[in-house]
Amino acid sequence: MKQTTTIMNFSDIYYQEHFYESLDYNFLDCSKLEGTNCYCSNETEQILLKMLSQIEPSGIHFIDSGNYHYVTKLWLGKLLIPFTLILFDHHPDMQPTLINTLTSCGSWVKDTLEQNPNLKQVILIGASNELCQSIPLHYQSKIIYFTKESIQANPKKILAQLRALPTSHPIYISIDKDVLCSQDASTQWSQGTMTLPVLSQLLSPLLSHPKLLGIDICGEQDNNPLLPHFEEQVQKNDTANRILLTQYLSLARLHSKAS
């Protein structure tokens, strides 16, 4: 798999971070686009698709705050074979939108299940038991979930189950850092209880998967320097991004040498 690093800048928050600066990377400036914050208009979706048209879905993509998590749907649309989505998120992102013609940061998983025939299964990791139980029944046949409560109770058991995933089936990984506890990340949404070391442990067998198609990461802080402890929060996310990026690149290189 190509180890391309792509930065999708919507809010200019990545100008505050430095985790990617020592690498070769694609920097897509989306900050001037209208109709992107939480909801994506049809016109803007077409512009984004054009921006992504020359970039392979393989590699790692940083897609700004959770308000833009719907961009994962666009990356998934570039995959031409059946796959499983492995989603680390404190929220299932399966809410209906108020305007059916728009994709939102809270509906993109539902929309992708309905619109992308190559998405065969979603493995949701880190949402609460209550939120997982609220997923409509007609979607549950395609969703496996490991709740934040089960991870807190026995992370080694969850790790063993992830290691047991069939290696014959391609996977794509999407991470919203709101799955992490507030000590390890700072996001715009309610956060979970997972620590960064546990996330790294759970990621390890997935990043070594022989048919990993790509990975994206969102969950940045609101780019507002007037917020209390803004610099501290940005530094926290910069550190988390650097750790996750380093882990991805290290395992990707090992897998590349082995193959």
PDB file of C-alpha atoms in Angstrom, residues 8-253:
ATOM      1  CA  MET A   8      -7.203  18.153   4.223  1.00  0.00           C
ATOM      2  CA  ASN A   9      -7.311  21.627   5.735  1.00  0.00           C
ATOM      3  CA  PHE A  10     -10.819  22.985   6.319  1.00  0.00           C
ATOM      4  CA  SER A  11     -10.458  25.103   9.463  1.00  0.00           C
ATOM      5  CA  ASP A  12      -6.757  26.097   9.255  1.00  0.00           C
ATOM      6  CA  ILE A  13      -6.121  24.115  12.442  1.00  0.00           C
ATOM      7  CA  TYR A  14      -3.274  22.241  10.774  1.00  0.00           C
ATOM      8  CA  TYR A  15      -1.288  25.466  10.574  1.00  0.00           C
ATOM      9  CA  GLN A  16      -1.204  25.236  14.380  1.00  0.00           C
ATOM     10  CA  GLU A  17       0.165  21.668  14.321  1.00  0.00           C
ATOM     11  CA  HIS A  18       3.512  20.294  13.172  1.00  0.00           C
ATOM     12  CA  PHE A  19       3.234  16.489  13.189  1.00  0.00           C
ATOM     13  CA  TYR A  20       3.370  16.220   9.386  1.00  0.00           C
ATOM     14  CA  GLU A  21       5.968  18.834   8.519  1.00  0.00           C
ATOM     15  CA  SER A  22       9.000  16.526   8.262  1.00  0.00           C
ATOM     16  CA  LEU A  23       7.261  14.316   5.680  1.00  0.00           C
ATOM     17  CA  ASP A  24       6.357  14.494   2.036  1.00  0.00           C
ATOM     18  CA  TYR A  25       2.630  15.187   2.057  1.00  0.00           C
ATOM     19  CA  ASN A  26      -0.290  16.407  -0.016  1.00  0.00           C
ATOM     20  CA  PHE A  27      -1.857  19.561   1.427  1.00  0.00           C
ATOM     21  CA  LEU A  28      -5.389  20.158   0.183  1.00  0.00           C
ATOM     22  CA  ASP A  29      -6.626  23.627   1.119  1.00  0.00           C
ATOM     23  CA  CYS A  30     -10.389  23.291   1.583  1.00  0.00           C
ATOM     24  CA  SER A  31     -10.691  26.372   3.800  1.00  0.00           C
ATOM     25  CA  LYS A  32     -12.282  28.588   1.147  1.00  0.00           C
ATOM     26  CA  LEU A  33     -15.020  26.120   0.248  1.00  0.00           C
ATOM     27  CA  GLU A  34     -18.565  27.000   1.309  1.00  0.00           C
ATOM     28  CA  GLY A  35     -21.020  24.484   2.691  1.00  0.00           C
ATOM     29  CA  THR A  36     -18.547  22.239   4.517  1.00  0.00           C
ATOM     30  CA  ASN A  37     -19.000  22.732   8.275  1.00  0.00           C
ATOM     31  CA  CYS A  38     -20.937  19.718   9.643  1.00  0.00           C
ATOM     32  CA  TYR A  39     -22.977  19.479   6.426  1.00  0.00           C
ATOM     33  CA  CYS A  40     -21.670  19.043   2.902  1.00  0.00           C
ATOM     34  CA  SER A  41     -23.664  20.558   0.059  1.00  0.00           C
ATOM     35  CA  ASN A  42     -23.943  18.677  -3.217  1.00  0.00           C
ATOM     36  CA  GLU A  43     -21.970  21.370  -5.025  1.00  0.00           C
ATOM     37  CA  THR A  44     -19.142  21.247  -2.498  1.00  0.00           C
ATOM     38  CA  GLU A  45     -19.095  17.458  -2.557  1.00  0.00           C
ATOM     39  CA  GLN A  46     -18.385  17.579  -6.288  1.00  0.00           C
ATOM     40  CA  ILE A  47     -15.533  20.031  -5.707  1.00  0.00           C
ATOM     41  CA  LEU A  48     -14.060  17.799  -3.013  1.00  0.00           C
ATOM     42  CA  LEU A  49     -14.338  14.744  -5.248  1.00  0.00           C
ATOM     43  CA  LYS A  50     -12.436  16.600  -7.945  1.00  0.00           C
ATOM     44  CA  MET A  51      -9.738  17.545  -5.416  1.00  0.00           C
ATOM     45  CA  LEU A  52      -9.415  13.896  -4.411  1.00  0.00           C
ATOM     46  CA  SER A  53      -9.503  12.541  -7.948  1.00  0.00           C
ATOM     47  CA  GLN A  54      -5.713  12.454  -8.372  1.00  0.00           C
ATOM     48  CA  ILE A  55      -4.994  10.976  -4.919  1.00  0.00           C
ATOM     49  CA  GLU A  56      -5.167   7.268  -4.183  1.00  0.00           C
ATOM     50  CA  PRO A  57      -7.326   6.224  -1.207  1.00  0.00           C
ATOM     51  CA  SER A  58      -4.388   4.197   0.062  1.00  0.00           C
ATOM     52  CA  GLY A  59      -2.195   5.955   2.577  1.00  0.00           C
ATOM     53  CA  ILE A  60      -3.209   8.075   5.552  1.00  0.00           C
ATOM     54  CA  HIS A  61      -5.488  11.108   5.409  1.00  0.00           C
ATOM     55  CA  PHE A  62      -5.961  13.755   8.105  1.00  0.00           C
ATOM     56  CA  ILE A  63      -9.366  15.370   7.572  1.00  0.00           C
ATOM     57  CA  ASP A  64      -9.569  18.118  10.224  1.00  0.00           C
ATOM     58  CA  SER A  65     -12.200  18.169  13.002  1.00  0.00           C
ATOM     59  CA  GLY A  66     -15.078  15.765  13.474  1.00  0.00           C
ATOM     60  CA  ASN A  67     -17.280  18.328  11.720  1.00  0.00           C
ATOM     61  CA  TYR A  68     -15.757  17.034   8.478  1.00  0.00           C
ATOM     62  CA  HIS A  69     -15.897  13.312   9.183  1.00  0.00           C
ATOM     63  CA  TYR A  70     -18.264  12.952   6.228  1.00  0.00           C
ATOM     64  CA  VAL A  71     -15.143  13.236   4.033  1.00  0.00           C
ATOM     65  CA  THR A  72     -14.529   9.574   4.884  1.00  0.00           C
ATOM     66  CA  LYS A  73     -17.567   8.784   2.727  1.00  0.00           C
ATOM     67  CA  LEU A  74     -15.785  10.368  -0.245  1.00  0.00           C
ATOM     68  CA  TRP A  75     -12.595   8.390   0.340  1.00  0.00           C
ATOM     69  CA  LEU A  76     -14.635   5.197   0.633  1.00  0.00           C
ATOM     70  CA  GLY A  77     -16.306   5.983  -2.673  1.00  0.00           C
ATOM     71  CA  LYS A  78     -12.903   5.669  -4.336  1.00  0.00           C
ATOM     72  CA  LEU A  79     -12.554   2.025  -3.252  1.00  0.00           C
ATOM     73  CA  LEU A  80     -13.461  -0.292  -6.116  1.00  0.00           C
ATOM     74  CA  ILE A  81     -13.640  -3.593  -4.223  1.00  0.00           C
ATOM     75  CA  PRO A  82     -15.778  -4.893  -1.329  1.00  0.00           C
ATOM     76  CA  PHE A  83     -14.417  -3.888   2.080  1.00  0.00           C
ATOM     77  CA  THR A  84     -15.087  -3.591   5.808  1.00  0.00           C
ATOM     78  CA  LEU A  85     -14.997  -0.179   7.495  1.00  0.00           C
ATOM     79  CA  ILE A  86     -13.360  -0.223  10.919  1.00  0.00           C
ATOM     80  CA  LEU A  87     -14.523   2.904  12.703  1.00  0.00           C
ATOM     81  CA  PHE A  88     -13.088   4.218  15.966  1.00  0.00           C
ATOM     82  CA  ASP A  89     -15.622   6.799  17.105  1.00  0.00           C
ATOM     83  CA  HIS A  90     -17.471   7.881  20.231  1.00  0.00           C
ATOM     84  CA  HIS A  91     -20.599   8.266  18.058  1.00  0.00           C
ATOM     85  CA  PRO A  92     -22.101   5.869  15.472  1.00  0.00           C
ATOM     86  CA  ASP A  93     -22.658   8.742  12.978  1.00  0.00           C
ATOM     87  CA  MET A  94     -25.893   7.161  11.791  1.00  0.00           C
ATOM     88  CA  GLN A  95     -28.395   9.932  12.457  1.00  0.00           C
ATOM     89  CA  PRO A  96     -30.813  10.974   9.710  1.00  0.00           C
ATOM     90  CA  THR A  97     -30.132  14.438   8.320  1.00  0.00           C
ATOM     91  CA  LEU A  98     -32.711  17.204   8.420  1.00  0.00           C
ATOM     92  CA  ILE A  99     -32.145  17.685   4.679  1.00  0.00           C
ATOM     93  CA  ASN A 100     -32.070  14.332   2.903  1.00  0.00           C
ATOM     94  CA  THR A 101     -29.971  15.590  -0.005  1.00  0.00           C
ATOM     95  CA  LEU A 102     -27.062  16.574   2.266  1.00  0.00           C
ATOM     96  CA  THR A 103     -24.452  14.399   3.926  1.00  0.00           C
ATOM     97  CA  SER A 104     -23.526  15.411   7.458  1.00  0.00           C
ATOM     98  CA  CYS A 105     -20.863  14.537   9.990  1.00  0.00           C
ATOM     99  CA  GLY A 106     -23.581  12.716  11.941  1.00  0.00           C
ATOM    100  CA  SER A 107     -25.117  10.755   9.052  1.00  0.00           C
ATOM    101  CA  TRP A 108     -22.238   9.702   6.829  1.00  0.00           C
ATOM    102  CA  VAL A 109     -22.040   6.083   8.038  1.00  0.00           C
ATOM    103  CA  LYS A 110     -25.756   5.567   7.397  1.00  0.00           C
ATOM    104  CA  ASP A 111     -25.467   7.272   4.019  1.00  0.00           C
ATOM    105  CA  THR A 112     -22.482   5.146   3.017  1.00  0.00           C
ATOM    106  CA  LEU A 113     -24.230   1.925   4.024  1.00  0.00           C
ATOM    107  CA  GLU A 114     -27.184   2.928   1.865  1.00  0.00           C
ATOM    108  CA  GLN A 115     -25.265   4.259  -1.129  1.00  0.00           C
ATOM    109  CA  ASN A 116     -22.003   2.318  -1.400  1.00  0.00           C
ATOM    110  CA  PRO A 117     -22.516  -1.337  -2.393  1.00  0.00           C
ATOM    111  CA  ASN A 118     -18.859  -2.138  -1.703  1.00  0.00           C
ATOM    112  CA  LEU A 119     -19.274  -1.428   2.018  1.00  0.00           C
ATOM    113  CA  LYS A 120     -20.154  -4.866   3.360  1.00  0.00           C
ATOM    114  CA  GLN A 121     -19.686  -4.368   7.093  1.00  0.00           C
ATOM    115  CA  VAL A 122     -18.932  -1.725   9.721  1.00  0.00           C
ATOM    116  CA  ILE A 123     -16.979  -2.546  12.864  1.00  0.00           C
ATOM    117  CA  LEU A 124     -17.677   0.276  15.313  1.00  0.00           C
ATOM    118  CA  ILE A 125     -15.237   0.641  18.197  1.00  0.00           C
ATOM    119  CA  GLY A 126     -15.616   2.968  21.171  1.00  0.00           C
ATOM    120  CA  ALA A 127     -19.208   4.225  21.155  1.00  0.00           C
ATOM    121  CA  SER A 128     -21.302   3.805  24.287  1.00  0.00           C
ATOM    122  CA  ASN A 129     -23.568   0.814  24.752  1.00  0.00           C
ATOM    123  CA  GLU A 130     -26.557   3.181  24.781  1.00  0.00           C
ATOM    124  CA  LEU A 131     -25.653   4.702  21.407  1.00  0.00           C
ATOM    125  CA  CYS A 132     -24.920   1.308  19.867  1.00  0.00           C
ATOM    126  CA  GLN A 133     -28.298   0.002  21.008  1.00  0.00           C
ATOM    127  CA  SER A 134     -29.971   2.985  19.345  1.00  0.00           C
ATOM    128  CA  ILE A 135     -28.761   1.982  15.862  1.00  0.00           C
ATOM    129  CA  PRO A 136     -31.859   1.101  13.781  1.00  0.00           C
ATOM    130  CA  LEU A 137     -32.458  -2.633  13.503  1.00  0.00           C
ATOM    131  CA  HIS A 138     -32.338  -2.720   9.707  1.00  0.00           C
ATOM    132  CA  TYR A 139     -28.679  -1.635   9.816  1.00  0.00           C
ATOM    133  CA  GLN A 140     -27.572  -3.910  12.634  1.00  0.00           C
ATOM    134  CA  SER A 141     -26.991  -6.937  10.400  1.00  0.00           C
ATOM    135  CA  LYS A 142     -24.081  -5.035   8.850  1.00  0.00           C
ATOM    136  CA  ILE A 143     -22.634  -3.638  12.086  1.00  0.00           C
ATOM    137  CA  ILE A 144     -20.441  -5.231  14.722  1.00  0.00           C
ATOM    138  CA  TYR A 145     -19.699  -3.020  17.698  1.00  0.00           C
ATOM    139  CA  PHE A 146     -17.256  -3.061  20.573  1.00  0.00           C
ATOM    140  CA  THR A 147     -18.582  -0.566  23.093  1.00  0.00           C
ATOM    141  CA  LYS A 148     -16.463   1.748  25.210  1.00  0.00           C
ATOM    142  CA  GLU A 149     -17.741  -0.152  28.265  1.00  0.00           C
ATOM    143  CA  SER A 150     -16.499  -3.502  26.916  1.00  0.00           C
ATOM    144  CA  ILE A 151     -13.124  -1.989  26.020  1.00  0.00           C
ATOM    145  CA  GLN A 152     -12.766  -0.520  29.513  1.00  0.00           C
ATOM    146  CA  ALA A 153     -13.675  -3.873  31.047  1.00  0.00           C
ATOM    147  CA  ASN A 154     -11.364  -6.064  28.955  1.00  0.00           C
ATOM    148  CA  PRO A 155      -9.241  -4.403  26.261  1.00  0.00           C
ATOM    149  CA  LYS A 156      -7.189  -7.583  25.759  1.00  0.00           C
ATOM    150  CA  LYS A 157     -10.332  -9.481  24.753  1.00  0.00           C
ATOM    151  CA  ILE A 158     -11.194  -6.837  22.145  1.00  0.00           C
ATOM    152  CA  LEU A 159      -7.609  -6.923  20.869  1.00  0.00           C
ATOM    153  CA  ALA A 160      -7.821 -10.704  20.452  1.00  0.00           C
ATOM    154  CA  GLN A 161     -11.052 -10.356  18.475  1.00  0.00           C
ATOM    155  CA  LEU A 162      -9.496  -7.767  16.171  1.00  0.00           C
ATOM    156  CA  ARG A 163      -6.495 -10.030  15.644  1.00  0.00           C
ATOM    157  CA  ALA A 164      -8.914 -12.785  14.616  1.00  0.00           C
ATOM    158  CA  LEU A 165     -10.401 -10.761  11.753  1.00  0.00           C
ATOM    159  CA  PRO A 166     -10.045 -12.653   8.456  1.00  0.00           C
ATOM    160  CA  THR A 167      -7.018 -11.407   6.539  1.00  0.00           C
ATOM    161  CA  SER A 168      -8.649 -12.221   3.205  1.00  0.00           C
ATOM    162  CA  HIS A 169     -11.126  -9.339   3.406  1.00  0.00           C
ATOM    163  CA  PRO A 170      -9.949  -5.744   2.730  1.00  0.00           C
ATOM    164  CA  ILE A 171     -10.379  -3.135   5.463  1.00  0.00           C
ATOM    165  CA  TYR A 172     -10.393   0.653   5.686  1.00  0.00           C
ATOM    166  CA  ILE A 173      -9.827   2.389   9.045  1.00  0.00           C
ATOM    167  CA  SER A 174     -11.392   5.680  10.131  1.00  0.00           C
ATOM    168  CA  ILE A 175     -10.508   7.272  13.477  1.00  0.00           C
ATOM    169  CA  ASP A 176     -12.293  10.143  15.183  1.00  0.00           C
ATOM    170  CA  LYS A 177     -10.148  11.213  18.109  1.00  0.00           C
ATOM    171  CA  ASP A 178     -13.311  11.868  20.119  1.00  0.00           C
ATOM    172  CA  VAL A 179     -13.058   8.150  20.912  1.00  0.00           C
ATOM    173  CA  LEU A 180     -10.161   9.153  23.178  1.00  0.00           C
ATOM    174  CA  CYS A 181     -10.325  10.453  26.723  1.00  0.00           C
ATOM    175  CA  SER A 182      -9.867  14.170  27.272  1.00  0.00           C
ATOM    176  CA  GLN A 183      -6.379  13.608  28.710  1.00  0.00           C
ATOM    177  CA  ASP A 184      -5.149  12.360  25.310  1.00  0.00           C
ATOM    178  CA  ALA A 185      -7.117  14.487  22.824  1.00  0.00           C
ATOM    179  CA  SER A 186      -9.295  17.576  22.669  1.00  0.00           C
ATOM    180  CA  THR A 187     -12.188  17.630  20.216  1.00  0.00           C
ATOM    181  CA  GLN A 188     -15.367  19.555  19.475  1.00  0.00           C
ATOM    182  CA  TRP A 189     -17.654  16.695  20.508  1.00  0.00           C
ATOM    183  CA  SER A 190     -18.313  14.620  23.610  1.00  0.00           C
ATOM    184  CA  GLN A 191     -15.435  12.231  24.159  1.00  0.00           C
ATOM    185  CA  GLY A 192     -14.979   8.646  25.177  1.00  0.00           C
ATOM    186  CA  THR A 193     -12.724   6.979  27.721  1.00  0.00           C
ATOM    187  CA  MET A 194     -10.153   5.162  25.588  1.00  0.00           C
ATOM    188  CA  THR A 195      -6.530   6.065  26.230  1.00  0.00           C
ATOM    189  CA  LEU A 196      -4.070   6.663  23.425  1.00  0.00           C
ATOM    190  CA  PRO A 197      -1.980   3.592  24.390  1.00  0.00           C
ATOM    191  CA  VAL A 198      -5.091   1.386  24.185  1.00  0.00           C
ATOM    192  CA  LEU A 199      -6.011   2.870  20.803  1.00  0.00           C
ATOM    193  CA  SER A 200      -2.486   2.130  19.571  1.00  0.00           C
ATOM    194  CA  GLN A 201      -2.747  -1.447  20.833  1.00  0.00           C
ATOM    195  CA  LEU A 202      -6.072  -2.003  19.080  1.00  0.00           C
ATOM    196  CA  LEU A 203      -4.723  -0.450  15.894  1.00  0.00           C
ATOM    197  CA  SER A 204      -1.619  -2.621  15.767  1.00  0.00           C
ATOM    198  CA  PRO A 205      -3.136  -5.745  14.141  1.00  0.00           C
ATOM    199  CA  LEU A 206      -5.279  -3.593  11.859  1.00  0.00           C
ATOM    200  CA  LEU A 207      -2.367  -1.536  10.542  1.00  0.00           C
ATOM    201  CA  SER A 208      -0.539  -4.815   9.874  1.00  0.00           C
ATOM    202  CA  HIS A 209      -3.506  -6.228   7.958  1.00  0.00           C
ATOM    203  CA  PRO A 210      -2.334  -7.458   4.520  1.00  0.00           C
ATOM    204  CA  LYS A 211      -5.315  -5.860   2.809  1.00  0.00           C
ATOM    205  CA  LEU A 212      -5.449  -2.463   4.493  1.00  0.00           C
ATOM    206  CA  LEU A 213      -6.865  -0.081   1.883  1.00  0.00           C
ATOM    207  CA  GLY A 214      -6.342   3.205   3.701  1.00  0.00           C
ATOM    208  CA  ILE A 215      -6.866   5.140   6.913  1.00  0.00           C
ATOM    209  CA  ASP A 216      -8.143   8.569   7.883  1.00  0.00           C
ATOM    210  CA  ILE A 217      -8.051  10.535  11.116  1.00  0.00           C
ATOM    211  CA  CYS A 218     -10.215  13.449  12.284  1.00  0.00           C
ATOM    212  CA  GLY A 219     -11.042  15.011  15.635  1.00  0.00           C
ATOM    213  CA  GLU A 220      -9.139  18.274  15.756  1.00  0.00           C
ATOM    214  CA  GLN A 221      -9.904  21.122  18.142  1.00  0.00           C
ATOM    215  CA  ASP A 222     -11.943  24.150  17.087  1.00  0.00           C
ATOM    216  CA  ASN A 223      -9.491  26.653  15.606  1.00  0.00           C
ATOM    217  CA  ASN A 224     -10.267  29.456  18.023  1.00  0.00           C
ATOM    218  CA  PRO A 225      -7.265  30.872  19.921  1.00  0.00           C
ATOM    219  CA  LEU A 226      -9.644  32.604  22.350  1.00  0.00           C
ATOM    220  CA  LEU A 227     -10.735  29.262  23.782  1.00  0.00           C
ATOM    221  CA  PRO A 228      -9.371  28.461  27.248  1.00  0.00           C
ATOM    222  CA  HIS A 229      -6.154  26.419  27.110  1.00  0.00           C
ATOM    223  CA  PHE A 230      -6.196  26.533  23.301  1.00  0.00           C
ATOM    224  CA  GLU A 231      -2.451  26.043  22.803  1.00  0.00           C
ATOM    225  CA  GLU A 232      -2.391  23.185  25.296  1.00  0.00           C
ATOM    226  CA  GLN A 233      -5.290  21.448  23.528  1.00  0.00           C
ATOM    227  CA  VAL A 234      -3.706  21.870  20.103  1.00  0.00           C
ATOM    228  CA  GLN A 235      -0.434  20.453  21.410  1.00  0.00           C
ATOM    229  CA  LYS A 236      -2.308  17.471  22.799  1.00  0.00           C
ATOM    230  CA  ASN A 237      -3.826  16.715  19.386  1.00  0.00           C
ATOM    231  CA  ASP A 238      -0.541  17.352  17.604  1.00  0.00           C
ATOM    232  CA  THR A 239       1.081  14.750  19.848  1.00  0.00           C
ATOM    233  CA  ALA A 240      -1.709  12.225  19.276  1.00  0.00           C
ATOM    234  CA  ASN A 241      -1.533  12.738  15.514  1.00  0.00           C
ATOM    235  CA  ARG A 242       2.242  12.320  15.539  1.00  0.00           C
ATOM    236  CA  ILE A 243       2.016   9.076  17.521  1.00  0.00           C
ATOM    237  CA  LEU A 244      -0.665   7.627  15.241  1.00  0.00           C
ATOM    238  CA  LEU A 245       1.129   8.724  12.076  1.00  0.00           C
ATOM    239  CA  THR A 246       4.430   7.260  13.276  1.00  0.00           C
ATOM    240  CA  GLN A 247       2.740   3.982  14.167  1.00  0.00           C
ATOM    241  CA  TYR A 248       1.076   3.792  10.759  1.00  0.00           C
ATOM    242  CA  LEU A 249       4.273   4.556   8.845  1.00  0.00           C
ATOM    243  CA  SER A 250       6.336   2.090  10.897  1.00  0.00           C
ATOM    244  CA  LEU A 251       3.927  -0.800  10.423  1.00  0.00           C
ATOM    245  CA  ALA A 252       3.306   0.062   6.776  1.00  0.00           C
ATOM    246  CA  ARG A 253       7.047  -0.049   6.077  1.00  0.00           C
TER     247      ARG A 253
END
